[in-house]
XYZ file of C-alpha atoms in Angstrom:
265
model
C 0.000 0.000 0.000
C 1.559 3.269 -1.108
C -0.339 5.523 1.300
C -2.141 5.094 4.611
C -5.911 4.722 4.473
C -8.204 5.357 7.445
C -11.915 4.822 8.061
C -14.562 7.256 9.177
C -16.594 5.810 11.997
C -20.299 4.939 11.594
C -21.704 7.447 14.082
C -25.184 7.903 12.593
C -26.530 4.813 14.316
C -28.917 3.622 17.005
C -26.334 1.194 18.374
C -22.646 1.645 19.195
C -21.866 -1.804 17.818
C -20.755 -0.701 14.315
C -18.292 1.908 15.594
C -16.936 -0.547 18.170
C -16.475 -3.054 15.353
C -14.512 -0.459 13.420
C -12.273 0.162 16.417
C -11.768 -3.561 16.922
C -11.113 -4.570 13.315
C -9.620 -1.565 11.478
C -6.031 -2.373 12.409
C -6.393 -6.053 11.561
C -7.758 -5.149 8.143
C -4.841 -2.863 7.344
C -6.362 0.553 7.941
C -4.172 3.221 9.518
C -6.835 4.541 11.850
C -10.374 5.708 12.461
C -11.867 9.209 12.442
C -15.074 10.526 13.996
C -17.291 13.179 12.456
C -18.482 16.046 14.655
C -22.215 16.574 14.228
C -24.968 16.847 16.812
C -27.625 16.960 14.087
C -26.967 14.939 10.917
C -26.761 17.039 7.753
C -29.950 16.797 5.738
C -31.504 14.239 8.057
C -32.142 15.888 11.426
C -34.212 12.942 12.636
C -31.382 10.434 12.357
C -29.576 9.266 15.497
C -25.996 10.385 16.012
C -23.173 9.722 18.451
C -21.425 12.860 19.709
C -17.941 13.169 18.219
C -15.707 13.874 21.220
C -17.301 11.107 23.287
C -16.842 8.758 20.346
C -13.178 9.749 20.083
C -12.652 8.843 23.736
C -14.371 5.491 23.326
C -12.338 4.405 20.315
C -9.100 5.758 21.786
C -9.540 3.255 24.602
C -11.003 0.463 22.475
C -8.453 0.540 19.643
C -4.946 0.331 21.134
C -3.160 -0.436 17.850
C -4.326 2.332 15.489
C -4.465 6.081 15.113
C -7.631 7.869 16.243
C -8.866 11.293 15.301
C -11.637 13.670 14.352
C -12.527 14.950 10.920
C -13.337 17.659 11.690
C -13.525 18.929 15.257
C -15.718 21.977 14.735
C -14.357 25.035 16.519
C -17.762 26.699 16.740
C -19.317 23.903 18.794
C -17.115 24.138 21.890
C -14.650 26.999 21.876
C -10.854 26.803 22.313
C -10.701 25.769 25.966
C -13.195 22.901 25.770
C -11.768 21.684 22.466
C -8.268 21.676 23.927
C -9.435 19.752 26.984
C -11.014 17.148 24.714
C -7.799 16.761 22.723
C -5.740 16.535 25.913
C -7.980 13.776 27.263
C -7.751 11.770 24.044
C -3.969 12.141 23.971
C -3.713 10.900 27.554
C -5.771 7.821 26.678
C -3.973 7.192 23.375
C -0.555 8.889 23.611
C 1.086 9.412 20.254
C -1.912 8.097 18.318
C -4.175 11.154 18.118
C -4.559 13.493 15.145
C -7.153 16.254 15.075
C -8.511 17.975 11.998
C -10.178 21.270 12.857
C -12.957 22.903 10.882
C -14.947 26.109 10.845
C -18.217 24.570 9.630
C -19.387 25.072 6.054
C -22.721 25.910 4.449
C -23.860 22.299 4.701
C -23.804 22.734 8.478
C -25.857 25.933 8.484
C -29.116 24.175 9.352
C -27.458 22.418 12.268
C -25.974 25.707 13.471
C -29.394 27.366 13.308
C -31.028 24.557 15.258
C -28.331 24.747 17.929
C -28.308 28.539 18.080
C -24.617 28.803 17.209
C -22.949 32.084 16.326
C -21.666 31.872 12.765
C -20.614 35.499 12.436
C -16.867 34.821 12.439
C -16.111 31.153 12.095
C -12.524 31.756 11.001
C -11.718 33.625 14.210
C -13.011 30.684 16.238
C -11.029 28.261 14.096
C -7.808 30.229 14.421
C -8.191 30.627 18.191
C -8.841 26.915 18.656
C -5.876 25.985 16.492
C -3.514 28.190 18.450
C -4.821 27.002 21.816
C -4.363 23.327 20.975
C -0.926 23.916 19.446
C 0.183 25.748 22.580
C -1.224 23.292 25.106
C -0.807 20.010 23.185
C 2.087 20.582 20.796
C 2.731 16.867 20.240
C -0.700 16.298 18.664
C -0.733 16.798 14.872
C -3.329 19.408 13.925
C -4.817 19.516 10.452
C -7.268 22.035 9.098
C -10.141 20.743 7.002
C -11.903 22.747 4.318
C -11.373 24.026 0.819
C -12.044 27.745 0.973
C -9.076 29.985 0.236
C -8.892 31.279 3.815
C -8.980 27.767 5.265
C -6.277 26.542 2.895
C -4.092 29.528 3.795
C -4.538 28.798 7.504
C -3.617 25.151 6.992
C -0.542 26.082 4.980
C 0.799 28.688 7.388
C -0.134 27.383 10.843
C -1.146 23.722 10.811
C 0.537 20.355 10.367
C -1.793 19.254 7.596
C -4.743 20.004 5.352
C -7.759 17.851 4.525
C -9.626 18.245 1.243
C -12.989 16.566 1.757
C -14.699 15.518 -1.450
C -12.241 17.095 -3.874
C -12.014 15.698 -7.394
C -8.540 14.883 -8.678
C -8.045 17.998 -10.823
C -9.102 20.365 -8.041
C -7.052 18.419 -5.500
C -3.945 18.677 -7.675
C -4.342 22.427 -8.069
C -5.206 23.177 -4.439
C -2.510 20.870 -3.077
C 0.120 22.635 -5.153
C -1.064 25.990 -3.819
C -1.058 24.806 -0.204
C 2.389 23.230 -0.454
C 3.889 26.279 -2.140
C 2.485 28.586 0.514
C 3.591 26.274 3.339
C 7.174 25.941 2.139
C 7.674 23.054 4.584
C 6.547 19.447 5.037
C 2.761 19.296 5.317
C 0.380 16.329 5.323
C -2.303 16.500 2.655
C -5.196 14.123 3.221
C -8.229 13.475 1.073
C -11.539 12.478 2.614
C -14.757 11.364 1.011
C -17.493 8.806 0.595
C -16.968 5.622 -1.385
C -19.751 3.129 -2.104
C -18.238 -0.273 -2.766
C -19.918 -3.422 -4.063
C -18.429 -6.734 -5.236
C -20.070 -6.648 -8.681
C -22.131 -4.412 -10.929
C -25.497 -5.917 -10.004
C -24.850 -5.427 -6.294
C -23.628 -1.902 -6.962
C -26.748 -0.927 -8.880
C -28.898 -2.315 -6.085
C -26.948 -0.381 -3.433
C -27.140 2.863 -5.411
C -30.894 2.426 -5.897
C -31.436 1.822 -2.173
C -29.410 4.938 -1.330
C -31.267 6.995 -3.886
C -28.285 7.903 -6.044
C -24.620 8.723 -5.817
C -24.786 12.368 -4.786
C -21.674 13.291 -2.811
C -19.937 9.927 -3.170
C -17.975 7.834 -5.612
C -19.595 4.455 -6.300
C -17.989 1.478 -7.977
C -16.830 -2.091 -8.018
C -13.314 -2.695 -6.604
C -11.384 -1.980 -9.814
C -13.183 1.335 -10.320
C -12.636 2.389 -6.706
C -8.930 1.550 -6.954
C -8.688 3.719 -10.067
C -10.513 6.614 -8.413
C -8.477 6.573 -5.218
C -5.195 6.049 -7.046
C -5.960 9.186 -9.028
C -6.310 11.144 -5.804
C -2.960 9.876 -4.551
C -1.369 10.830 -7.859
C -2.966 14.280 -7.531
C -1.063 14.913 -4.322
C -2.823 13.272 -1.372
C -0.459 11.731 1.173
C -3.229 9.674 2.702
C -6.911 8.865 2.354
C -9.753 8.921 4.868
C -12.741 7.104 3.471
C -16.374 6.706 4.416
C -16.961 3.244 2.999
C -20.617 2.636 2.240
C -22.364 0.623 3.493
C -20.382 1.479 6.621
C -20.255 -2.071 7.946
C -17.684 -4.777 8.699
C -18.399 -6.796 5.580
C -17.765 -3.768 3.349
C -14.583 -2.827 5.214
C -13.385 -6.402 4.699
C -14.212 -6.210 0.989
C -12.295 -2.913 0.737
C -9.338 -4.370 2.611
C -9.064 -7.406 0.348
C -9.899 -5.849 -3.022
C -8.964 -2.150 -2.860
C -6.110 -1.682 -0.374
C -3.748 -4.008 -2.287
C -4.180 -1.866 -5.400
C -3.267 1.450 -3.795
């Protein structure tokens, strides 16, 4: 495998069993680590259940002693610098040397959630910058990435963070934005790509899965060979590592990915 690949945890669930399975099996299957989302209200589906991100991070930090654990992204507007730093400190104490935190300001997709929670969105970048500096000062050993693709976010990642995450970027855009970030950084910087991948063993199963989901909006869907081609293109475009939401987000699909996709990357 030419680059590390990590899983996003299945947090939009009624039961903790799937995320505990991810923590238990990700290392065995060859994944570098697991990452939790940070939503209190699922985007587009406010009635869905959800596990809170920081609590989930603590659970998997204790349950998965052999892999990296992190958040993608820890949203600065939800907690503020002090609480966010305390959460990172706790995770690092439970899993020393295995924590990586991607910070985010919250994008337009999160606006409905912010409205429902009564969050102040007037200056998200200020909150993001303050949280970044607080964590770097108090927990300097923890790698901090910044997630997001706006120009301001990319500039912040390049100048003050250890890495940048480009969620959902296509290869051409990733190549262009990665070059800009690396040039501005002028130093080693981790570039990670994150996104949804629907995987099925054959075309018939894929068509059935796409139909049940209601389409492929926001994800890449394919049989193993097609997924290998897609992800390889992202690595060639400049990503150092991949963080994938593998759909369906279940053990059998992770196993299929591990046996049919990971060897081709």
